[in-house]
mmCIF file of C-alpha atoms in Angstrom:
data_model
loop_
_atom_site.group_PDB
_atom_site.id
_atom_site.type_symbol
_atom_site.label_atom_id
_atom_site.label_comp_id
_atom_site.label_asym_id
_atom_site.label_seq_id
_atom_site.Cartn_x
_atom_site.Cartn_y
_atom_site.Cartn_z
ATOM 1 C CA MET A 16 18.550 -8.135 -6.886
ATOM 2 C CA ALA A 17 22.317 -8.144 -6.397
ATOM 3 C CA PRO A 18 23.471 -6.038 -3.457
ATOM 4 C CA LEU A 19 24.207 -2.446 -4.403
ATOM 5 C CA PRO A 20 27.770 -1.213 -3.883
ATOM 6 C CA VAL A 21 28.646 0.570 -0.660
ATOM 7 C CA ARG A 22 30.852 3.601 -1.123
ATOM 8 C CA GLY A 23 32.613 5.256 1.772
ATOM 9 C CA ALA A 24 31.342 6.130 5.240
ATOM 10 C CA PRO A 25 27.638 6.784 5.851
ATOM 11 C CA THR A 26 26.794 10.467 5.451
ATOM 12 C CA THR A 27 23.821 12.772 5.717
ATOM 13 C CA SER A 28 22.703 14.769 2.689
ATOM 14 C CA GLY A 29 25.004 17.511 3.972
ATOM 15 C CA GLY A 30 28.037 15.224 3.957
ATOM 16 C CA ASN A 31 28.587 14.963 7.723
ATOM 17 C CA PRO A 32 29.497 11.509 9.055
ATOM 18 C CA GLN A 33 26.750 9.667 10.933
ATOM 19 C CA PRO A 34 27.485 7.680 14.060
ATOM 20 C CA ARG A 35 27.642 3.958 13.430
ATOM 21 C CA VAL A 36 24.753 2.045 14.946
ATOM 22 C CA ASN A 37 25.303 -1.603 15.765
ATOM 23 C CA VAL A 38 22.184 -3.624 15.069
ATOM 24 C CA VAL A 39 22.565 -6.698 17.218
ATOM 25 C CA HIS A 40 19.022 -7.968 17.704
ATOM 26 C CA GLU A 41 18.285 -10.514 15.004
ATOM 27 C CA ILE A 42 15.679 -13.234 14.695
ATOM 28 C CA THR A 43 16.674 -16.255 12.647
ATOM 29 C CA HIS A 44 14.278 -18.463 10.728
ATOM 30 C CA ALA A 45 11.194 -16.428 11.629
ATOM 31 C CA ALA A 46 7.766 -17.175 10.142
ATOM 32 C CA LEU A 47 6.702 -14.147 8.118
ATOM 33 C CA GLN A 48 2.977 -14.808 8.575
ATOM 34 C CA GLN A 49 3.265 -13.077 11.968
ATOM 35 C CA PHE A 50 4.310 -9.851 10.211
ATOM 36 C CA THR A 51 1.647 -9.701 7.452
ATOM 37 C CA THR A 52 -2.032 -8.778 7.590
ATOM 38 C CA LEU A 53 -2.815 -11.790 5.391
ATOM 39 C CA ARG A 54 -1.280 -14.017 8.084
ATOM 40 C CA LEU A 55 0.452 -15.869 5.279
ATOM 41 C CA GLY A 56 4.108 -16.323 4.389
ATOM 42 C CA GLY A 57 6.846 -18.846 4.994
ATOM 43 C CA VAL A 58 10.101 -18.536 6.911
ATOM 44 C CA ALA A 59 12.719 -15.816 6.471
ATOM 45 C CA HIS A 60 16.396 -16.627 6.908
ATOM 46 C CA ARG A 61 16.880 -13.600 9.144
ATOM 47 C CA VAL A 62 14.722 -10.756 10.553
ATOM 48 C CA ILE A 63 16.132 -7.496 11.947
ATOM 49 C CA PRO A 64 13.766 -5.148 13.827
ATOM 50 C CA ALA A 65 14.973 -1.541 13.400
ATOM 51 C CA ALA A 66 13.568 1.030 15.849
ATOM 52 C CA SER A 67 15.013 4.245 14.376
ATOM 53 C CA ALA A 68 16.167 5.695 11.060
ATOM 54 C CA ASP A 69 19.790 5.110 12.075
ATOM 55 C CA GLU A 70 19.044 1.483 12.898
ATOM 56 C CA ILE A 71 17.238 1.025 9.582
ATOM 57 C CA VAL A 72 20.235 2.350 7.674
ATOM 58 C CA GLU A 73 22.686 0.195 9.633
ATOM 59 C CA ALA A 74 20.512 -2.890 9.150
ATOM 60 C CA VAL A 75 20.449 -2.286 5.382
ATOM 61 C CA LYS A 76 24.225 -1.837 5.391
ATOM 62 C CA GLN A 77 24.636 -5.123 7.201
ATOM 63 C CA VAL A 78 22.518 -6.857 4.588
ATOM 64 C CA ASP A 79 24.568 -5.322 1.778
ATOM 65 C CA ARG A 80 27.854 -6.285 3.410
ATOM 66 C CA ARG A 81 26.640 -9.877 3.649
ATOM 67 C CA GLY A 82 25.535 -9.851 0.020
ATOM 68 C CA GLU A 83 22.041 -11.023 0.985
ATOM 69 C CA SER A 84 18.649 -10.302 -0.523
ATOM 70 C CA MET A 85 16.541 -7.877 1.508
ATOM 71 C CA LEU A 86 12.857 -7.301 2.151
ATOM 72 C CA LEU A 87 11.580 -4.212 3.962
ATOM 73 C CA LEU A 88 8.416 -4.693 6.003
ATOM 74 C CA GLY A 89 6.414 -2.064 7.829
ATOM 75 C CA GLY A 90 2.864 -3.078 8.663
ATOM 76 C CA GLY A 91 2.925 -5.981 6.199
ATOM 77 C CA SER A 92 -0.427 -4.833 4.822
ATOM 78 C CA ASN A 93 0.474 -4.716 1.137
ATOM 79 C CA VAL A 94 2.651 -7.784 0.599
ATOM 80 C CA VAL A 95 1.951 -11.355 -0.416
ATOM 81 C CA VAL A 96 4.787 -13.616 0.729
ATOM 82 C CA SER A 97 5.397 -17.049 -0.751
ATOM 83 C CA ASP A 98 4.752 -20.182 1.286
ATOM 84 C CA ASP A 99 8.451 -20.856 0.686
ATOM 85 C CA GLY A 100 9.271 -17.684 2.621
ATOM 86 C CA PHE A 101 12.215 -15.419 1.868
ATOM 87 C CA ASP A 102 15.804 -16.630 1.648
ATOM 88 C CA GLY A 103 17.348 -13.400 2.860
ATOM 89 C CA THR A 104 17.020 -10.742 5.524
ATOM 90 C CA VAL A 105 13.803 -8.962 6.412
ATOM 91 C CA VAL A 106 14.243 -5.496 7.936
ATOM 92 C CA LEU A 107 11.240 -4.588 10.085
ATOM 93 C CA LEU A 108 10.602 -0.845 10.089
ATOM 94 C CA ARG A 109 9.723 -0.069 13.691
ATOM 95 C CA SER A 110 10.732 3.607 13.855
ATOM 96 C CA ALA A 111 8.062 5.990 15.161
ATOM 97 C CA GLY A 112 7.505 9.676 15.707
ATOM 98 C CA ILE A 113 5.778 12.744 14.282
ATOM 99 C CA THR A 114 7.473 16.159 14.149
ATOM 100 C CA ALA A 115 5.319 19.210 13.421
ATOM 101 C CA ASP A 116 6.549 22.407 11.770
ATOM 102 C CA GLY A 117 3.708 24.808 11.104
ATOM 103 C CA ASP A 118 1.359 23.125 8.637
ATOM 104 C CA SER A 119 3.892 20.386 7.842
ATOM 105 C CA ILE A 120 4.448 17.103 9.651
ATOM 106 C CA THR A 121 7.374 14.739 9.231
ATOM 107 C CA VAL A 122 6.618 11.118 10.067
ATOM 108 C CA GLU A 123 9.076 8.297 10.695
ATOM 109 C CA ALA A 124 8.719 5.382 8.292
ATOM 110 C CA GLY A 125 7.553 2.809 10.828
ATOM 111 C CA HIS A 126 4.828 4.956 12.415
ATOM 112 C CA THR A 127 1.351 3.416 12.168
ATOM 113 C CA TRP A 128 -0.435 5.243 9.367
ATOM 114 C CA ASP A 129 -3.873 5.552 10.932
ATOM 115 C CA ASP A 130 -2.263 7.172 13.969
ATOM 116 C CA VAL A 131 -0.824 9.790 11.598
ATOM 117 C CA VAL A 132 -4.311 10.542 10.271
ATOM 118 C CA ALA A 133 -5.692 10.719 13.809
ATOM 119 C CA TYR A 134 -2.901 13.146 14.784
ATOM 120 C CA ALA A 135 -3.617 15.406 11.797
ATOM 121 C CA VAL A 136 -7.356 15.472 12.488
ATOM 122 C CA ALA A 137 -6.852 16.145 16.214
ATOM 123 C CA ASN A 138 -4.576 19.072 15.375
ATOM 124 C CA GLY A 139 -6.827 20.642 12.737
ATOM 125 C CA LEU A 140 -4.726 19.680 9.725
ATOM 126 C CA ALA A 141 -6.661 18.727 6.588
ATOM 127 C CA GLY A 142 -5.496 16.769 3.572
ATOM 128 C CA ILE A 143 -5.271 13.105 4.665
ATOM 129 C CA GLU A 144 -8.532 12.644 6.603
ATOM 130 C CA CYS A 145 -10.035 10.434 3.856
ATOM 131 C CA LEU A 146 -7.120 8.012 4.280
ATOM 132 C CA ALA A 147 -8.197 6.941 7.768
ATOM 133 C CA GLY A 148 -8.184 3.256 8.639
ATOM 134 C CA ILE A 149 -5.700 2.188 5.981
ATOM 135 C CA PRO A 150 -3.477 -0.423 7.644
ATOM 136 C CA GLY A 151 0.283 -0.288 7.461
ATOM 137 C CA ALA A 152 3.105 2.128 8.170
ATOM 138 C CA ALA A 153 3.701 5.694 7.008
ATOM 139 C CA GLY A 154 6.809 4.727 5.047
ATOM 140 C CA ALA A 155 4.733 2.604 2.700
ATOM 141 C CA THR A 156 2.424 5.449 1.712
ATOM 142 C CA PRO A 157 4.729 7.070 -0.866
ATOM 143 C CA VAL A 158 5.755 3.658 -2.223
ATOM 144 C CA GLN A 159 2.175 2.843 -3.214
ATOM 145 C CA ASN A 160 1.021 6.448 -3.515
ATOM 146 C CA VAL A 161 -1.697 5.325 -1.136
ATOM 147 C CA GLY A 162 -5.153 6.681 -1.868
ATOM 148 C CA ALA A 163 -8.804 6.238 -0.965
ATOM 149 C CA TYR A 164 -12.093 8.133 -1.114
ATOM 150 C CA GLY A 165 -10.749 10.797 -3.461
ATOM 151 C CA GLN A 166 -7.430 11.561 -1.746
ATOM 152 C CA GLU A 167 -3.922 10.247 -2.329
ATOM 153 C CA VAL A 168 -0.720 11.015 -0.480
ATOM 154 C CA ALA A 169 1.028 12.468 -3.546
ATOM 155 C CA GLU A 170 -1.190 15.531 -3.134
ATOM 156 C CA THR A 171 0.318 16.424 0.234
ATOM 157 C CA ILE A 172 3.828 14.907 0.278
ATOM 158 C CA THR A 173 6.527 17.569 -0.008
ATOM 159 C CA SER A 174 9.568 15.343 0.492
ATOM 160 C CA VAL A 175 10.615 11.774 1.193
ATOM 161 C CA ARG A 176 13.793 11.113 3.160
ATOM 162 C CA VAL A 177 15.520 8.009 1.868
ATOM 163 C CA TYR A 178 18.690 6.027 2.233
ATOM 164 C CA ASP A 179 20.152 5.709 -1.264
ATOM 165 C CA ARG A 180 21.884 2.322 -1.314
ATOM 166 C CA ALA A 181 23.580 3.006 -4.650
ATOM 167 C CA HIS A 182 25.401 6.102 -3.369
ATOM 168 C CA ASP A 183 25.459 5.277 0.342
ATOM 169 C CA LYS A 184 23.879 8.520 1.491
ATOM 170 C CA ILE A 185 20.751 10.038 2.950
ATOM 171 C CA ALA A 186 18.756 12.109 0.437
ATOM 172 C CA GLU A 187 15.609 14.228 0.424
ATOM 173 C CA LEU A 188 13.531 13.572 -2.679
ATOM 174 C CA LYS A 189 10.969 16.134 -3.806
ATOM 175 C CA PRO A 190 7.663 15.030 -5.352
ATOM 176 C CA LEU A 191 8.815 15.202 -8.974
ATOM 177 C CA ALA A 192 11.732 12.902 -8.147
ATOM 178 C CA CYS A 193 9.338 10.409 -6.538
ATOM 179 C CA GLY A 194 7.619 9.543 -9.833
ATOM 180 C CA PHE A 195 4.143 9.332 -8.348
ATOM 181 C CA GLY A 196 1.425 7.672 -10.406
ATOM 182 C CA TYR A 197 -1.775 5.763 -9.767
ATOM 183 C CA ARG A 198 -0.860 3.392 -6.885
ATOM 184 C CA THR A 199 2.803 3.540 -7.815
ATOM 185 C CA SER A 200 5.999 5.545 -7.482
ATOM 186 C CA ARG A 201 9.711 5.457 -8.138
ATOM 187 C CA PHE A 202 10.097 3.394 -4.965
ATOM 188 C CA LYS A 203 7.824 0.507 -5.944
ATOM 189 C CA HIS A 204 9.713 -2.543 -7.255
ATOM 190 C CA ASN A 205 12.950 -0.589 -6.767
ATOM 191 C CA GLU A 206 15.344 -1.671 -4.040
ATOM 192 C CA ARG A 207 17.705 1.281 -4.387
ATOM 193 C CA TYR A 208 15.825 3.557 -1.989
ATOM 194 C CA VAL A 209 14.819 2.854 1.606
ATOM 195 C CA VAL A 210 12.183 5.257 2.899
ATOM 196 C CA LEU A 211 13.149 6.692 6.308
ATOM 197 C CA ALA A 212 10.615 9.505 6.791
ATOM 198 C CA VAL A 213 7.910 11.366 4.897
ATOM 199 C CA THR A 214 6.959 15.048 5.110
ATOM 200 C CA PHE A 215 3.386 16.159 4.402
ATOM 201 C CA ARG A 216 2.182 19.730 3.961
ATOM 202 C CA LEU A 217 -1.403 19.931 5.157
ATOM 203 C CA THR A 218 -3.971 22.733 5.447
ATOM 204 C CA ARG A 219 -4.883 24.211 8.797
ATOM 205 C CA SER A 220 -8.652 23.909 8.962
ATOM 206 C CA ASP A 221 -11.402 22.412 11.089
ATOM 207 C CA GLU A 222 -13.063 21.230 7.878
ATOM 208 C CA SER A 223 -11.964 18.699 5.315
ATOM 209 C CA THR A 224 -10.639 19.367 1.877
ATOM 210 C CA PRO A 225 -13.423 19.205 -0.759
ATOM 211 C CA VAL A 226 -15.033 15.750 -0.725
ATOM 212 C CA ARG A 227 -14.574 14.264 -4.189
ATOM 213 C CA TYR A 228 -15.875 10.735 -3.717
ATOM 214 C CA ALA A 229 -19.616 10.340 -4.233
ATOM 215 C CA GLU A 230 -20.074 7.482 -1.737
ATOM 216 C CA LEU A 231 -18.367 9.473 1.008
ATOM 217 C CA ALA A 232 -20.279 12.634 0.123
ATOM 218 C CA ARG A 233 -23.583 10.756 0.454
ATOM 219 C CA ALA A 234 -22.550 9.301 3.805
ATOM 220 C CA LEU A 235 -21.633 12.795 5.030
ATOM 221 C CA ASP A 236 -24.798 14.325 3.530
ATOM 222 C CA VAL A 237 -22.811 16.942 1.624
ATOM 223 C CA PRO A 238 -22.594 17.568 -2.129
ATOM 224 C CA VAL A 239 -19.578 16.338 -4.061
ATOM 225 C CA GLY A 240 -17.067 19.148 -3.655
ATOM 226 C CA GLY A 241 -18.494 20.116 -0.273
ATOM 227 C CA ARG A 242 -16.697 20.035 3.056
ATOM 228 C CA ALA A 243 -17.400 18.530 6.466
ATOM 229 C CA PRO A 244 -15.777 18.657 9.912
ATOM 230 C CA LEU A 245 -12.468 16.777 9.942
ATOM 231 C CA ALA A 246 -13.428 14.472 12.804
ATOM 232 C CA LYS A 247 -16.723 13.576 11.122
ATOM 233 C CA VAL A 248 -14.960 12.727 7.861
ATOM 234 C CA ARG A 249 -12.482 10.456 9.613
ATOM 235 C CA GLU A 250 -15.238 8.742 11.603
ATOM 236 C CA THR A 251 -17.357 8.266 8.467
ATOM 237 C CA VAL A 252 -14.455 6.847 6.456
ATOM 238 C CA LEU A 253 -13.674 4.399 9.263
ATOM 239 C CA GLY A 254 -17.305 3.296 9.236
ATOM 240 C CA LEU A 255 -17.361 2.803 5.462
ATOM 241 C CA ARG A 256 -14.123 0.839 5.561
ATOM 242 C CA ALA A 257 -15.314 -1.329 8.471
ATOM 243 C CA ARG A 258 -18.470 -2.292 6.574
ATOM 244 C CA LYS A 259 -16.223 -3.449 3.714
ATOM 245 C CA GLY A 260 -13.876 -5.381 6.001
ATOM 246 C CA MET A 261 -11.094 -2.884 5.300
ATOM 247 C CA VAL A 262 -10.247 -2.026 8.913
ATOM 248 C CA LEU A 263 -8.128 -4.582 10.763
ATOM 249 C CA ASP A 264 -10.148 -6.640 13.235
ATOM 250 C CA PRO A 265 -8.562 -9.798 14.693
ATOM 251 C CA ALA A 266 -12.022 -11.301 15.200
ATOM 252 C CA ASP A 267 -13.053 -10.846 11.555
ATOM 253 C CA PRO A 268 -11.429 -13.123 8.913
ATOM 254 C CA ASP A 269 -12.609 -10.698 6.229
ATOM 255 C CA THR A 270 -9.806 -8.407 7.362
ATOM 256 C CA TYR A 271 -7.048 -11.013 6.854
ATOM 257 C CA SER A 272 -6.216 -9.458 3.513
ATOM 258 C CA VAL A 273 -4.072 -6.869 1.767
ATOM 259 C CA GLY A 274 -7.064 -4.614 1.236
ATOM 260 C CA SER A 275 -7.791 -4.176 -2.455
ATOM 261 C CA PHE A 276 -5.971 -6.984 -4.263
ATOM 262 C CA PHE A 277 -6.444 -5.506 -7.741
ATOM 263 C CA THR A 278 -6.094 -1.914 -8.896
ATOM 264 C CA ASN A 279 -8.875 -0.229 -10.821
ATOM 265 C CA PRO A 280 -7.845 -0.627 -14.481
ATOM 266 C CA VAL A 281 -7.128 2.543 -16.444
ATOM 267 C CA LEU A 282 -8.287 2.117 -20.056
ATOM 268 C CA GLU A 283 -7.675 4.036 -23.241
ATOM 269 C CA GLY A 284 -10.693 5.080 -25.283
ATOM 270 C CA ALA A 285 -10.863 2.042 -27.580
ATOM 271 C CA ALA A 286 -10.493 -0.417 -24.689
ATOM 272 C CA TYR A 287 -13.202 1.351 -22.715
ATOM 273 C CA ALA A 288 -15.530 1.300 -25.737
ATOM 274 C CA GLU A 289 -14.954 -2.454 -26.066
ATOM 275 C CA LEU A 290 -15.745 -2.910 -22.371
ATOM 276 C CA GLN A 291 -18.999 -0.960 -22.803
ATOM 277 C CA ARG A 292 -19.897 -3.081 -25.824
ATOM 278 C CA ARG A 293 -19.361 -6.320 -23.893
ATOM 279 C CA ALA A 294 -21.314 -5.015 -20.930
ATOM 280 C CA ASP A 295 -24.218 -4.094 -23.238
ATOM 281 C CA GLN A 296 -24.160 -7.559 -24.808
ATOM 282 C CA ALA A 297 -24.418 -9.070 -21.347
ATOM 283 C CA GLY A 298 -27.535 -6.991 -20.741
ATOM 284 C CA GLY A 299 -26.001 -4.934 -17.952
ATOM 285 C CA ALA A 300 -25.362 -1.278 -17.315
ATOM 286 C CA ALA A 301 -21.996 0.297 -18.018
ATOM 287 C CA PRO A 302 -19.465 -0.096 -15.194
ATOM 288 C CA PRO A 303 -18.752 2.804 -12.840
ATOM 289 C CA ALA A 304 -15.942 4.854 -14.341
ATOM 290 C CA TRP A 305 -14.013 8.058 -13.731
ATOM 291 C CA PRO A 306 -12.208 10.268 -16.253
ATOM 292 C CA GLY A 307 -8.426 10.123 -16.245
ATOM 293 C CA GLN A 308 -5.685 11.890 -18.116
ATOM 294 C CA ALA A 309 -5.394 12.127 -21.914
ATOM 295 C CA GLY A 310 -8.825 10.619 -22.484
ATOM 296 C CA GLU A 311 -8.208 7.572 -20.302
ATOM 297 C CA VAL A 312 -10.939 6.126 -18.110
ATOM 298 C CA LYS A 313 -10.528 4.435 -14.723
ATOM 299 C CA VAL A 314 -12.988 1.581 -14.220
ATOM 300 C CA SER A 315 -14.216 -0.109 -11.050
ATOM 301 C CA ALA A 316 -12.372 -3.400 -10.568
ATOM 302 C CA ALA A 317 -14.980 -4.486 -8.003
ATOM 303 C CA TRP A 318 -17.746 -4.100 -10.610
ATOM 304 C CA LEU A 319 -15.786 -6.137 -13.158
ATOM 305 C CA ILE A 320 -15.199 -8.926 -10.643
ATOM 306 C CA GLU A 321 -18.825 -9.083 -9.538
ATOM 307 C CA HIS A 322 -20.201 -8.984 -13.089
ATOM 308 C CA ALA A 323 -17.776 -11.673 -14.210
ATOM 309 C CA GLY A 324 -19.564 -13.987 -11.793
ATOM 310 C CA PHE A 325 -17.433 -13.775 -8.646
ATOM 311 C CA HIS A 326 -19.687 -12.958 -5.713
ATOM 312 C CA LYS A 327 -18.760 -11.921 -2.185
ATOM 313 C CA GLY A 328 -17.455 -14.934 -0.303
ATOM 314 C CA TYR A 329 -16.537 -16.814 -3.498
ATOM 315 C CA ALA A 330 -13.879 -19.471 -2.907
ATOM 316 C CA GLY A 331 -14.141 -21.869 -5.837
ATOM 317 C CA ASP A 332 -11.921 -24.894 -5.280
ATOM 318 C CA HIS A 333 -9.269 -22.912 -3.409
ATOM 319 C CA LYS A 334 -8.919 -24.234 0.131
ATOM 320 C CA GLY A 335 -8.810 -21.805 3.043
ATOM 321 C CA VAL A 336 -9.153 -18.589 1.043
ATOM 322 C CA ALA A 337 -12.078 -16.632 -0.383
ATOM 323 C CA LEU A 338 -13.244 -13.267 -1.561
ATOM 324 C CA SER A 339 -14.284 -11.157 1.388
ATOM 325 C CA GLY A 340 -17.898 -11.508 2.438
ATOM 326 C CA LYS A 341 -18.067 -7.719 2.440
ATOM 327 C CA HIS A 342 -16.093 -6.545 -0.600
ATOM 328 C CA THR A 343 -15.113 -8.332 -3.817
ATOM 329 C CA LEU A 344 -11.789 -6.512 -4.134
ATOM 330 C CA ALA A 345 -10.369 -8.191 -1.035
ATOM 331 C CA LEU A 346 -8.971 -11.728 -1.193
ATOM 332 C CA THR A 347 -8.856 -13.168 2.298
ATOM 333 C CA ASN A 348 -7.210 -15.923 4.291
ATOM 334 C CA ARG A 349 -10.005 -17.691 6.180
ATOM 335 C CA GLY A 350 -7.551 -18.912 8.804
ATOM 336 C CA ASP A 351 -6.174 -22.066 7.209
ATOM 337 C CA GLY A 352 -5.243 -20.803 3.756
ATOM 338 C CA SER A 353 -1.944 -20.667 1.906
ATOM 339 C CA THR A 354 -0.292 -18.200 -0.421
ATOM 340 C CA ALA A 355 -0.528 -20.749 -3.239
ATOM 341 C CA ALA A 356 -4.296 -21.004 -2.743
ATOM 342 C CA LEU A 357 -4.684 -17.230 -2.571
ATOM 343 C CA LEU A 358 -2.788 -16.742 -5.829
ATOM 344 C CA GLY A 359 -4.816 -19.518 -7.427
ATOM 345 C CA LEU A 360 -8.021 -17.660 -6.554
ATOM 346 C CA ALA A 361 -6.518 -14.407 -7.839
ATOM 347 C CA ARG A 362 -5.636 -16.041 -11.164
ATOM 348 C CA GLU A 363 -9.129 -17.460 -11.553
ATOM 349 C CA ILE A 364 -10.637 -14.022 -10.972
ATOM 350 C CA ARG A 365 -8.148 -12.254 -13.244
ATOM 351 C CA ASP A 366 -8.705 -14.734 -16.072
ATOM 352 C CA GLY A 367 -12.480 -14.691 -15.622
ATOM 353 C CA VAL A 368 -12.637 -10.904 -15.876
ATOM 354 C CA ARG A 369 -10.446 -10.928 -18.965
ATOM 355 C CA ALA A 370 -12.574 -13.588 -20.656
ATOM 356 C CA ARG A 371 -15.796 -11.717 -19.909
ATOM 357 C CA PHE A 372 -14.769 -8.111 -20.493
ATOM 358 C CA GLY A 373 -11.390 -8.115 -22.248
ATOM 359 C CA VAL A 374 -9.800 -6.230 -19.338
ATOM 360 C CA ARG A 375 -6.714 -7.489 -17.499
ATOM 361 C CA LEU A 376 -6.643 -6.827 -13.761
ATOM 362 C CA GLU A 377 -3.264 -6.078 -12.174
ATOM 363 C CA PRO A 378 -2.372 -6.870 -8.557
ATOM 364 C CA GLU A 379 -1.853 -3.978 -6.162
ATOM 365 C CA PRO A 380 0.278 -5.679 -3.467
ATOM 366 C CA VAL A 381 3.968 -6.507 -3.777
ATOM 367 C CA LEU A 382 4.475 -10.214 -4.474
ATOM 368 C CA VAL A 383 7.484 -11.616 -2.608
ATOM 369 C CA ASN A 384 9.111 -14.758 -4.015
ATOM 370 C CA CYS A 385 5.913 -15.578 -5.898
ATOM 371 C CA ARG A 386 4.020 -14.372 -8.934
ATOM 372 C CA LEU A 387 0.534 -14.182 -10.318
#
């Protein structure tokens, strides 16, 4: 993307000048594998760690003044970076802090997400407890509209503070302006906005919001729609995620991943009927599915992968990478893999599912300088 024009002095949304922050600490020719949970990625031309919102904005301005390409990285948990690296500047979001105001909390973009969930639970604030254990930074949650176990952040976000590169100003975007959808938003694949902070409105309660996800409800021994103590929900979610290799553990190669590599496909009625027909022909039960909007149906990507013949731990001929030994939605680096090998495995799985069931799987992570 060409650099967006810079107009005038930096301002807040109220129009008052901001103090200029000089970002001087730069790392040149840094290997990006050290900043991603996949532990993959080639060299970046330049890396700028930014420890506050002001530093983030100034770093972005420096990139724009130089006319360079830019990549924002928080926890690096939802990006796949090419082996060729990134011929531009990477801005590392390292801001941190949580500010409480009644039932609302405002979180700096670089704050570790699971620490946000732990803070909410410890302070009796319900609404994000099912999102425990998700790796990455808070600023990434509105970009992906992060969700798990029946919750997603769009349900509790009340505003997202951004730096608007096109108009050189700080803005507060309300939920409708964020364009939230299933694992997407206005911010995904859009370099205009840089997330600086996110505000969540939660519910003051010692118990969770109604548990919607059947697997979690069973683990909690409550009916779907029931509630459980906040701390117990968080602990149970962490346990479920750990058993699937979805909680970062340096000693476990199954966690060298981006979490779920593919999104659950959302099918219209005719496509879902065709999937059921193919499943019946194969002599199997219908895949797990959940009703969506306007008659659409969301289908389990993990089921499609498994029933297309890709078992846990499957590697094929792709050196150094494999499906997780715990969960078929996670593609993992076994320690000596490459991005090229990982994408090769992803293509084989995508094409195999399409050949078997007529359904095309779409990747969830952002692909940097590479494609599937």
